[in-house]
PDB file of C-alpha atoms and ligand atoms in Angstrom:
ATOM      1  CA  UNK A   1     136.719  65.000  55.826  1.00 95.00           C
ATOM      2  CA  UNK A   2     133.458  66.917  56.095  1.00 96.00           C
ATOM      3  CA  UNK A   3     132.568  65.991  52.506  1.00 97.00           C
ATOM      4  CA  UNK A   4     133.140  62.311  53.359  1.00 98.00           C
ATOM      5  CA  UNK A   5     131.187  62.569  56.617  1.00 98.00           C
ATOM      6  CA  UNK A   6     128.218  64.217  54.850  1.00 98.00           C
ATOM      7  CA  UNK A   7     128.240  61.521  52.159  1.00 98.00           C
ATOM      8  CA  UNK A   8     128.334  58.583  54.608  1.00 98.00           C
ATOM      9  CA  UNK A   9     125.728  60.164  56.947  1.00 98.00           C
ATOM     10  CA  UNK A  10     123.162  59.937  54.144  1.00 97.00           C
ATOM     11  CA  UNK A  11     123.417  56.115  54.268  1.00 97.00           C
ATOM     12  CA  UNK A  12     123.272  55.632  58.045  1.00 97.00           C
ATOM     13  CA  UNK A  13     119.863  54.983  59.612  1.00 96.00           C
ATOM     14  CA  UNK A  14     121.368  56.082  62.969  1.00 97.00           C
ATOM     15  CA  UNK A  15     124.721  56.929  64.533  1.00 97.00           C
ATOM     16  CA  UNK A  16     126.620  53.708  65.266  1.00 98.00           C
ATOM     17  CA  UNK A  17     127.676  53.125  68.874  1.00 97.00           C
ATOM     18  CA  UNK A  18     130.868  51.317  67.879  1.00 98.00           C
ATOM     19  CA  UNK A  19     133.181  51.231  64.865  1.00 98.00           C
ATOM     20  CA  UNK A  20     135.073  48.001  64.129  1.00 97.00           C
ATOM     21  CA  UNK A  21     138.147  47.689  61.901  1.00 96.00           C
ATOM     22  CA  UNK A  22     138.350  44.165  60.511  1.00 93.00           C
ATOM     23  CA  UNK A  23     141.882  42.876  59.940  1.00 87.00           C
ATOM     24  CA  UNK A  24     143.042  40.291  57.375  1.00 79.00           C
ATOM     25  CA  UNK A  25     140.708  37.323  57.188  1.00 68.00           C
ATOM     26  CA  UNK A  26     138.434  38.593  59.972  1.00 76.00           C
ATOM     27  CA  UNK A  27     135.593  39.432  57.645  1.00 83.00           C
ATOM     28  CA  UNK A  28     133.391  36.729  59.256  1.00 87.00           C
ATOM     29  CA  UNK A  29     131.928  39.398  61.518  1.00 90.00           C
ATOM     30  CA  UNK A  30     130.157  40.854  58.523  1.00 91.00           C
ATOM     31  CA  UNK A  31     127.887  37.762  58.367  1.00 91.00           C
ATOM     32  CA  UNK A  32     126.692  38.607  61.881  1.00 91.00           C
ATOM     33  CA  UNK A  33     125.459  42.074  60.988  1.00 95.00           C
ATOM     34  CA  UNK A  34     121.719  42.467  60.507  1.00 95.00           C
ATOM     35  CA  UNK A  35     120.012  45.105  58.392  1.00 96.00           C
ATOM     36  CA  UNK A  36     123.194  45.822  56.455  1.00 97.00           C
ATOM     37  CA  UNK A  37     123.903  48.937  54.440  1.00 97.00           C
ATOM     38  CA  UNK A  38     127.190  48.649  52.499  1.00 96.00           C
ATOM     39  CA  UNK A  39     129.144  51.462  50.915  1.00 96.00           C
ATOM     40  CA  UNK A  40     132.084  50.410  48.671  1.00 93.00           C
ATOM     41  CA  UNK A  41     135.145  52.543  49.342  1.00 93.00           C
ATOM     42  CA  UNK A  42     135.406  53.587  45.708  1.00 91.00           C
ATOM     43  CA  UNK A  43     132.019  55.352  45.982  1.00 94.00           C
ATOM     44  CA  UNK A  44     133.056  57.416  49.027  1.00 96.00           C
ATOM     45  CA  UNK A  45     134.555  60.817  48.217  1.00 96.00           C
ATOM     46  CA  UNK A  46     138.176  61.216  49.407  1.00 94.00           C
ATOM     47  CA  UNK A  47     138.382  57.609  50.628  1.00 93.00           C
ATOM     48  CA  UNK A  48     141.469  55.531  49.777  1.00 89.00           C
ATOM     49  CA  UNK A  49     140.869  52.093  48.111  1.00 75.00           C
ATOM     50  CA  UNK A  50     142.371  48.921  49.637  1.00 63.00           C
ATOM     51  CA  UNK A  51     144.510  46.571  47.549  1.00 64.00           C
ATOM     52  CA  UNK A  52     145.305  43.579  49.807  1.00 59.00           C
ATOM     53  CA  UNK A  53     143.874  40.094  49.376  1.00 58.00           C
ATOM     54  CA  UNK A  54     141.529  39.338  52.292  1.00 50.00           C
ATOM     55  CA  UNK A  55     140.415  43.001  52.505  1.00 53.00           C
ATOM     56  CA  UNK A  56     137.241  43.584  50.512  1.00 61.00           C
ATOM     57  CA  UNK A  57     136.961  47.358  50.775  1.00 90.00           C
ATOM     58  CA  UNK A  58     133.616  48.538  52.082  1.00 93.00           C
ATOM     59  CA  UNK A  59     132.042  50.284  55.020  1.00 96.00           C
ATOM     60  CA  UNK A  60     129.194  48.212  56.391  1.00 96.00           C
ATOM     61  CA  UNK A  61     126.553  49.564  58.729  1.00 98.00           C
ATOM     62  CA  UNK A  62     124.514  46.918  60.569  1.00 97.00           C
ATOM     63  CA  UNK A  63     123.122  45.741  63.892  1.00 97.00           C
ATOM     64  CA  UNK A  64     125.177  43.450  66.123  1.00 94.00           C
ATOM     65  CA  UNK A  65     123.100  42.201  69.056  1.00 90.00           C
ATOM     66  CA  UNK A  66     120.712  45.047  68.157  1.00 94.00           C
ATOM     67  CA  UNK A  67     123.412  47.705  68.574  1.00 96.00           C
ATOM     68  CA  UNK A  68     124.191  49.823  65.502  1.00 97.00           C
ATOM     69  CA  UNK A  69     127.823  49.380  64.429  1.00 98.00           C
ATOM     70  CA  UNK A  70     129.948  50.505  61.492  1.00 98.00           C
ATOM     71  CA  UNK A  71     132.463  47.943  60.242  1.00 97.00           C
ATOM     72  CA  UNK A  72     135.437  48.767  58.063  1.00 96.00           C
ATOM     73  CA  UNK A  73     135.837  45.691  55.911  1.00 92.00           C
ATOM     74  CA  UNK A  74     139.309  46.290  54.500  1.00 89.00           C
ATOM     75  CA  UNK A  75     141.818  48.733  55.946  1.00 92.00           C
ATOM     76  CA  UNK A  76     144.675  50.763  54.508  1.00 94.00           C
ATOM     77  CA  UNK A  77     148.292  49.890  55.154  1.00 94.00           C
ATOM     78  CA  UNK A  78     151.351  52.107  54.930  1.00 96.00           C
ATOM     79  CA  UNK A  79     153.094  49.453  52.786  1.00 95.00           C
ATOM     80  CA  UNK A  80     150.437  49.890  50.086  1.00 92.00           C
ATOM     81  CA  UNK A  81     151.870  53.347  49.489  1.00 94.00           C
ATOM     82  CA  UNK A  82     149.436  55.474  51.515  1.00 95.00           C
ATOM     83  CA  UNK A  83     150.649  58.159  53.873  1.00 96.00           C
ATOM     84  CA  UNK A  84     149.745  57.587  57.524  1.00 97.00           C
ATOM     85  CA  UNK A  85     147.324  60.497  57.193  1.00 96.00           C
ATOM     86  CA  UNK A  86     145.519  58.479  54.517  1.00 96.00           C
ATOM     87  CA  UNK A  87     145.770  55.295  56.594  1.00 97.00           C
ATOM     88  CA  UNK A  88     143.913  56.936  59.513  1.00 98.00           C
ATOM     89  CA  UNK A  89     141.487  58.972  57.400  1.00 98.00           C
ATOM     90  CA  UNK A  90     138.597  56.508  57.963  1.00 98.00           C
ATOM     91  CA  UNK A  91     139.161  56.564  61.739  1.00 98.00           C
ATOM     92  CA  UNK A  92     138.918  60.344  61.768  1.00 98.00           C
ATOM     93  CA  UNK A  93     135.768  60.172  59.669  1.00 98.00           C
ATOM     94  CA  UNK A  94     134.252  57.677  62.131  1.00 98.00           C
ATOM     95  CA  UNK A  95     134.810  60.055  65.013  1.00 98.00           C
ATOM     96  CA  UNK A  96     133.345  62.965  63.025  1.00 98.00           C
ATOM     97  CA  UNK A  97     130.312  60.781  62.279  1.00 98.00           C
ATOM     98  CA  UNK A  98     129.765  60.777  66.048  1.00 98.00           C
ATOM     99  CA  UNK A  99     131.160  57.309  66.845  1.00 98.00           C
ATOM    100  CA  UNK A 100     132.867  57.304  70.245  1.00 98.00           C
ATOM    101  CA  UNK A 101     134.132  53.715  70.493  1.00 98.00           C
ATOM    102  CA  UNK A 102     136.507  51.780  68.260  1.00 98.00           C
ATOM    103  CA  UNK A 103     137.451  48.089  68.163  1.00 97.00           C
ATOM    104  CA  UNK A 104     140.581  47.383  66.106  1.00 97.00           C
ATOM    105  CA  UNK A 105     141.560  43.879  64.947  1.00 96.00           C
ATOM    106  CA  UNK A 106     144.503  42.509  63.016  1.00 95.00           C
ATOM    107  CA  UNK A 107     146.445  39.421  62.028  1.00 95.00           C
ATOM    108  CA  UNK A 108     149.893  39.377  63.619  1.00 96.00           C
ATOM    109  CA  UNK A 109     152.976  37.244  64.088  1.00 96.00           C
ATOM    110  CA  UNK A 110     153.658  35.961  67.603  1.00 96.00           C
ATOM    111  CA  UNK A 111     156.929  37.151  69.174  1.00 97.00           C
ATOM    112  CA  UNK A 112     156.167  35.786  72.630  1.00 97.00           C
ATOM    113  CA  UNK A 113     157.468  32.181  72.603  1.00 95.00           C
ATOM    114  CA  UNK A 114     154.407  31.058  74.562  1.00 95.00           C
ATOM    115  CA  UNK A 115     152.044  32.115  71.783  1.00 96.00           C
ATOM    116  CA  UNK A 116     150.819  29.727  69.111  1.00 94.00           C
ATOM    117  CA  UNK A 117     149.163  30.229  65.747  1.00 93.00           C
ATOM    118  CA  UNK A 118     145.431  30.601  66.337  1.00 94.00           C
ATOM    119  CA  UNK A 119     145.773  32.405  69.707  1.00 95.00           C
ATOM    120  CA  UNK A 120     143.870  35.633  70.395  1.00 95.00           C
ATOM    121  CA  UNK A 121     145.669  38.539  72.057  1.00 97.00           C
ATOM    122  CA  UNK A 122     144.168  41.590  73.700  1.00 97.00           C
ATOM    123  CA  UNK A 123     146.551  44.452  72.871  1.00 98.00           C
ATOM    124  CA  UNK A 124     147.450  46.148  76.137  1.00 98.00           C
ATOM    125  CA  UNK A 125     150.011  48.551  74.672  1.00 98.00           C
ATOM    126  CA  UNK A 126     151.673  49.396  71.374  1.00 98.00           C
ATOM    127  CA  UNK A 127     155.104  50.245  70.023  1.00 98.00           C
ATOM    128  CA  UNK A 128     154.991  52.166  66.773  1.00 98.00           C
ATOM    129  CA  UNK A 129     158.060  51.578  64.619  1.00 98.00           C
ATOM    130  CA  UNK A 130     156.357  53.126  61.619  1.00 98.00           C
ATOM    131  CA  UNK A 131     158.652  55.555  59.800  1.00 97.00           C
ATOM    132  CA  UNK A 132     156.128  58.354  60.289  1.00 97.00           C
ATOM    133  CA  UNK A 133     153.269  59.435  62.557  1.00 97.00           C
ATOM    134  CA  UNK A 134     149.688  60.270  61.569  1.00 98.00           C
ATOM    135  CA  UNK A 135     149.801  63.410  63.735  1.00 98.00           C
ATOM    136  CA  UNK A 136     152.766  64.929  61.880  1.00 97.00           C
ATOM    137  CA  UNK A 137     152.010  68.328  60.337  1.00 96.00           C
ATOM    138  CA  UNK A 138     149.696  71.126  61.381  1.00 96.00           C
ATOM    139  CA  UNK A 139     147.543  69.955  64.282  1.00 97.00           C
ATOM    140  CA  UNK A 140     143.791  70.077  63.704  1.00 94.00           C
ATOM    141  CA  UNK A 141     142.854  71.447  67.120  1.00 96.00           C
ATOM    142  CA  UNK A 142     139.211  70.500  66.612  1.00 95.00           C
ATOM    143  CA  UNK A 143     140.310  66.844  66.441  1.00 97.00           C
ATOM    144  CA  UNK A 144     142.638  66.749  69.441  1.00 98.00           C
ATOM    145  CA  UNK A 145     145.676  68.264  71.169  1.00 98.00           C
ATOM    146  CA  UNK A 146     149.077  68.895  69.577  1.00 98.00           C
ATOM    147  CA  UNK A 147     150.869  66.622  72.074  1.00 98.00           C
ATOM    148  CA  UNK A 148     148.476  63.859  73.094  1.00 97.00           C
ATOM    149  CA  UNK A 149     149.306  61.778  76.159  1.00 97.00           C
ATOM    150  CA  UNK A 150     149.781  58.153  75.095  1.00 98.00           C
ATOM    151  CA  UNK A 151     150.360  56.528  78.489  1.00 98.00           C
ATOM    152  CA  UNK A 152     146.963  54.759  78.302  1.00 97.00           C
ATOM    153  CA  UNK A 153     146.007  54.385  74.634  1.00 98.00           C
ATOM    154  CA  UNK A 154     143.287  51.846  75.502  1.00 98.00           C
ATOM    155  CA  UNK A 155     140.175  52.268  77.584  1.00 96.00           C
ATOM    156  CA  UNK A 156     140.954  50.396  80.795  1.00 96.00           C
ATOM    157  CA  UNK A 157     137.336  49.850  81.829  1.00 95.00           C
ATOM    158  CA  UNK A 158     136.591  48.389  78.425  1.00 95.00           C
ATOM    159  CA  UNK A 159     139.682  46.134  78.345  1.00 97.00           C
ATOM    160  CA  UNK A 160     138.797  44.765  81.805  1.00 96.00           C
ATOM    161  CA  UNK A 161     135.277  44.018  80.592  1.00 95.00           C
ATOM    162  CA  UNK A 162     136.682  42.330  77.489  1.00 96.00           C
ATOM    163  CA  UNK A 163     138.846  40.064  79.664  1.00 97.00           C
ATOM    164  CA  UNK A 164     135.856  39.105  81.822  1.00 97.00           C
ATOM    165  CA  UNK A 165     133.645  38.478  78.813  1.00 97.00           C
ATOM    166  CA  UNK A 166     136.347  36.243  77.280  1.00 97.00           C
ATOM    167  CA  UNK A 167     136.514  34.303  80.558  1.00 97.00           C
ATOM    168  CA  UNK A 168     132.717  33.911  80.650  1.00 96.00           C
ATOM    169  CA  UNK A 169     132.792  32.661  77.059  1.00 95.00           C
ATOM    170  CA  UNK A 170     135.653  30.223  77.762  1.00 96.00           C
ATOM    171  CA  UNK A 171     137.832  32.018  75.232  1.00 96.00           C
ATOM    172  CA  UNK A 172     141.520  31.894  76.099  1.00 96.00           C
ATOM    173  CA  UNK A 173     142.682  35.498  75.715  1.00 97.00           C
ATOM    174  CA  UNK A 174     146.390  36.322  75.746  1.00 97.00           C
ATOM    175  CA  UNK A 175     147.507  39.844  76.518  1.00 98.00           C
ATOM    176  CA  UNK A 176     150.515  41.721  75.241  1.00 98.00           C
ATOM    177  CA  UNK A 177     152.258  44.492  73.344  1.00 98.00           C
ATOM    178  CA  UNK A 178     151.772  44.871  69.581  1.00 98.00           C
ATOM    179  CA  UNK A 179     154.640  46.279  67.549  1.00 98.00           C
ATOM    180  CA  UNK A 180     153.686  47.978  64.273  1.00 98.00           C
ATOM    181  CA  UNK A 181     156.241  47.887  61.448  1.00 98.00           C
ATOM    182  CA  UNK A 182     155.875  49.365  57.992  1.00 98.00           C
ATOM    183  CA  UNK A 183     156.074  46.015  56.085  1.00 95.00           C
ATOM    184  CA  UNK A 184     155.537  44.527  53.589  1.00 96.00           C
ATOM    185  CA  UNK A 185     158.627  42.435  54.217  1.00 95.00           C
ATOM    186  CA  UNK A 186     158.583  40.015  57.117  1.00 94.00           C
ATOM    187  CA  UNK A 187     161.160  40.156  59.892  1.00 94.00           C
ATOM    188  CA  UNK A 188     164.670  38.746  59.877  1.00 93.00           C
ATOM    189  CA  UNK A 189     165.649  36.537  62.821  1.00 93.00           C
ATOM    190  CA  UNK A 190     167.784  39.364  64.231  1.00 95.00           C
ATOM    191  CA  UNK A 191     164.852  41.787  63.963  1.00 96.00           C
ATOM    192  CA  UNK A 192     162.628  39.327  65.804  1.00 95.00           C
ATOM    193  CA  UNK A 193     165.177  39.048  68.637  1.00 95.00           C
ATOM    194  CA  UNK A 194     165.282  42.861  68.755  1.00 97.00           C
ATOM    195  CA  UNK A 195     161.470  43.197  68.824  1.00 97.00           C
ATOM    196  CA  UNK A 196     161.295  40.706  71.681  1.00 97.00           C
ATOM    197  CA  UNK A 197     164.013  42.563  73.621  1.00 97.00           C
ATOM    198  CA  UNK A 198     162.167  45.879  73.312  1.00 98.00           C
ATOM    199  CA  UNK A 199     159.018  44.295  74.753  1.00 98.00           C
ATOM    200  CA  UNK A 200     156.930  43.087  71.817  1.00 98.00           C
ATOM    201  CA  UNK A 201     154.582  40.100  72.069  1.00 98.00           C
ATOM    202  CA  UNK A 202     153.122  40.350  68.562  1.00 98.00           C
ATOM    203  CA  UNK A 203     154.221  42.053  65.356  1.00 98.00           C
ATOM    204  CA  UNK A 204     152.222  43.324  62.417  1.00 97.00           C
ATOM    205  CA  UNK A 205     151.884  45.979  59.735  1.00 97.00           C
ATOM    206  CA  UNK A 206     148.836  47.959  60.829  1.00 97.00           C
ATOM    207  CA  UNK A 207     146.862  49.141  63.877  1.00 98.00           C
ATOM    208  CA  UNK A 208     149.341  51.429  65.684  1.00 98.00           C
ATOM    209  CA  UNK A 209     148.592  54.529  63.597  1.00 98.00           C
ATOM    210  CA  UNK A 210     144.837  53.939  63.832  1.00 98.00           C
ATOM    211  CA  UNK A 211     145.144  53.752  67.606  1.00 98.00           C
ATOM    212  CA  UNK A 212     147.250  56.910  67.777  1.00 98.00           C
ATOM    213  CA  UNK A 213     144.710  58.829  65.660  1.00 98.00           C
ATOM    214  CA  UNK A 214     141.705  57.483  67.594  1.00 98.00           C
ATOM    215  CA  UNK A 215     143.286  58.248  70.970  1.00 98.00           C
ATOM    216  CA  UNK A 216     144.247  61.720  69.750  1.00 98.00           C
ATOM    217  CA  UNK A 217     140.535  62.370  69.166  1.00 98.00           C
ATOM    218  CA  UNK A 218     139.528  60.947  72.556  1.00 98.00           C
ATOM    219  CA  UNK A 219     137.845  57.794  71.228  1.00 98.00           C
ATOM    220  CA  UNK A 220     137.558  54.819  73.566  1.00 98.00           C
ATOM    221  CA  UNK A 221     139.600  52.058  71.948  1.00 98.00           C
ATOM    222  CA  UNK A 222     140.276  48.339  72.400  1.00 98.00           C
ATOM    223  CA  UNK A 223     142.247  46.127  70.030  1.00 97.00           C
ATOM    224  CA  UNK A 224     142.883  42.450  69.366  1.00 96.00           C
ATOM    225  CA  UNK A 225     145.394  40.421  67.370  1.00 96.00           C
ATOM    226  CA  UNK A 226     144.823  37.004  65.931  1.00 95.00           C
ATOM    227  CA  UNK A 227     148.223  35.340  66.122  1.00 95.00           C
ATOM    228  CA  UNK A 228     148.485  33.761  62.686  1.00 94.00           C
ATOM    229  CA  UNK A 229     152.065  32.511  62.827  1.00 91.00           C
ATOM    230  CA  UNK A 230     155.017  32.151  65.149  1.00 86.00           C
ATOM    231  CA  UNK A 231     157.542  34.689  63.933  1.00 80.00           C
ATOM    232  CA  UNK A 232     160.288  32.108  64.564  1.00 75.00           C
ATOM    233  CA  UNK A 233     158.466  28.863  63.721  1.00 70.00           C
ATOM    234  CA  UNK A 234     159.296  25.874  65.967  1.00 68.00           C
ATOM    235  CA  UNK A 235     159.354  23.788  62.787  1.00 68.00           C
ATOM    236  CA  UNK A 236     161.134  25.671  60.000  1.00 69.00           C
ATOM    237  CA  UNK A 237     158.741  26.901  57.280  1.00 75.00           C
ATOM    238  CA  UNK A 238     158.301  29.928  55.108  1.00 80.00           C
ATOM    239  CA  UNK A 239     155.759  32.673  55.808  1.00 79.00           C
ATOM    240  CA  UNK A 240     152.883  32.933  53.330  1.00 85.00           C
ATOM    241  CA  UNK A 241     150.097  35.501  53.314  1.00 86.00           C
ATOM    242  CA  UNK A 242     147.732  32.696  52.303  1.00 87.00           C
ATOM    243  CA  UNK A 243     148.456  30.960  55.615  1.00 86.00           C
ATOM    244  CA  UNK A 244     147.885  34.210  57.512  1.00 86.00           C
ATOM    245  CA  UNK A 245     144.452  34.569  55.920  1.00 87.00           C
ATOM    246  CA  UNK A 246     143.583  30.903  56.534  1.00 88.00           C
ATOM    247  CA  UNK A 247     144.574  30.946  60.224  1.00 88.00           C
ATOM    248  CA  UNK A 248     142.885  34.331  60.704  1.00 88.00           C
ATOM    249  CA  UNK A 249     139.704  32.950  59.136  1.00 87.00           C
ATOM    250  CA  UNK A 250     139.773  29.912  61.424  1.00 87.00           C
ATOM    251  CA  UNK A 251     140.731  31.653  64.674  1.00 87.00           C
ATOM    252  CA  UNK A 252     138.756  34.717  63.660  1.00 86.00           C
ATOM    253  CA  UNK A 253     135.608  32.779  64.547  1.00 88.00           C
ATOM    254  CA  UNK A 254     136.555  33.084  68.251  1.00 91.00           C
ATOM    255  CA  UNK A 255     137.237  36.775  67.839  1.00 92.00           C
ATOM    256  CA  UNK A 256     133.892  37.304  66.119  1.00 91.00           C
ATOM    257  CA  UNK A 257     132.127  35.700  69.110  1.00 92.00           C
ATOM    258  CA  UNK A 258     134.154  37.785  71.527  1.00 94.00           C
ATOM    259  CA  UNK A 259     133.555  41.071  69.682  1.00 94.00           C
ATOM    260  CA  UNK A 260     129.843  40.281  69.542  1.00 92.00           C
ATOM    261  CA  UNK A 261     129.857  39.714  73.297  1.00 93.00           C
ATOM    262  CA  UNK A 262     131.769  42.929  73.925  1.00 94.00           C
ATOM    263  CA  UNK A 263     129.438  44.992  71.733  1.00 93.00           C
TER     264      UNK A 263
HETATM  265  O1  LIG B   1     145.442  44.384  58.334  1.00 65.44           O
HETATM  266  P1  LIG B   1     146.203  43.366  59.090  1.00 65.44           P
HETATM  267  O2  LIG B   1     147.179  43.937  60.068  1.00 65.44           O
HETATM  268  O3  LIG B   1     145.318  42.301  59.730  1.00 65.44           O
HETATM  269  O4  LIG B   1     147.061  42.577  57.982  1.00 65.44           O
HETATM  270  C1  LIG B   1     148.195  41.787  58.269  1.00 65.44           C
HETATM  271  C2  LIG B   1     149.385  42.631  58.007  1.00 65.44           C
HETATM  272  C3  LIG B   1     149.558  42.475  56.523  1.00 65.44           C
HETATM  273  O5  LIG B   1     148.623  43.211  55.793  1.00 65.44           O
HETATM  274  C4  LIG B   1     149.298  41.094  56.325  1.00 65.44           C
HETATM  275  C5  LIG B   1     150.542  40.278  56.431  1.00 65.44           C
HETATM  276  O6  LIG B   1     150.212  38.957  56.193  1.00 65.44           O
HETATM  277  O7  LIG B   1     148.360  40.738  57.358  1.00 65.44           O
HETATM  278  N1  GUN B   2     155.225  42.029  60.344  1.00 65.44           N
HETATM  279  C1  GUN B   2     154.464  40.934  60.427  1.00 65.44           C
HETATM  280  N2  GUN B   2     153.179  41.010  60.087  1.00 65.44           N
HETATM  281  C2  GUN B   2     152.448  39.887  60.183  1.00 65.44           C
HETATM  282  N3  GUN B   2     151.149  39.695  59.932  1.00 65.44           N
HETATM  283  C3  GUN B   2     150.873  38.399  60.182  1.00 65.44           C
HETATM  284  N4  GUN B   2     151.985  37.747  60.585  1.00 65.44           N
HETATM  285  C4  GUN B   2     152.966  38.676  60.594  1.00 65.44           C
HETATM  286  C5  GUN B   2     154.368  38.604  60.957  1.00 65.44           C
HETATM  287  O1  GUN B   2     154.924  37.573  61.334  1.00 65.44           O
HETATM  288  N5  GUN B   2     155.058  39.784  60.850  1.00 65.44           N
END
């Protein structure tokens, strides 16, 4: 990690105040960054390389409303074959770079029957149904404690501010619980009923491990889902990743405005 941190530090004009993980199709935020410095993942020592369409694979430093931020354009998913330690590696590097705040975004399926494709959801809690945990193995005590409390994974002050900012901007913001599954398969109808029963409002294939790792290190975190599809569509149709990217691109515009306001 130190090798990676030293490498990235050379490119950064200053320490970013906020790191932002851009989910599928949410790359529009990149156009808002001024004074950009981009580092392709393949140039960064020890960094994994992303393989999913809609994830371009670079770290981008830039100024959003004059505040220095570091955006991860392209994230790593467990279903790509990475271990969860690899999935959260960039988050750990961000903290070691001196970044204290993290905004996580994703594209997710709506479980809550009141949600519609195109809605934005503030993630108020998570359920990790990943088959592993990024904290498994010897604990790095300099990162965080062996048994981190997870009763408040998100920064409450920040989430309250986000809600108020959304209201001021006339952005309808849903709230709910995000369930993280390993993917890449989508859910069966029975699995969707189960996920709803256990308290899920949205379901996806990312985010939960990043939040666990960030919270372990004491970062202040908030997270948002763009609901790209109803997991049981009202009108029967098949799930396509293309549709996820298209809806995320369209609805992502609202999220870009909101994130800009929050930053
Ligand atoms: O990185 P995110 O969670 O936005 O990507 C979601 C989950 C899968 O990668 C993909 C499924 O369509 O979109
Ligand atoms: N697991 C899962 N991931 C998604 N990402 C976007 N939509 C979905 C969905 O319906 N299920």
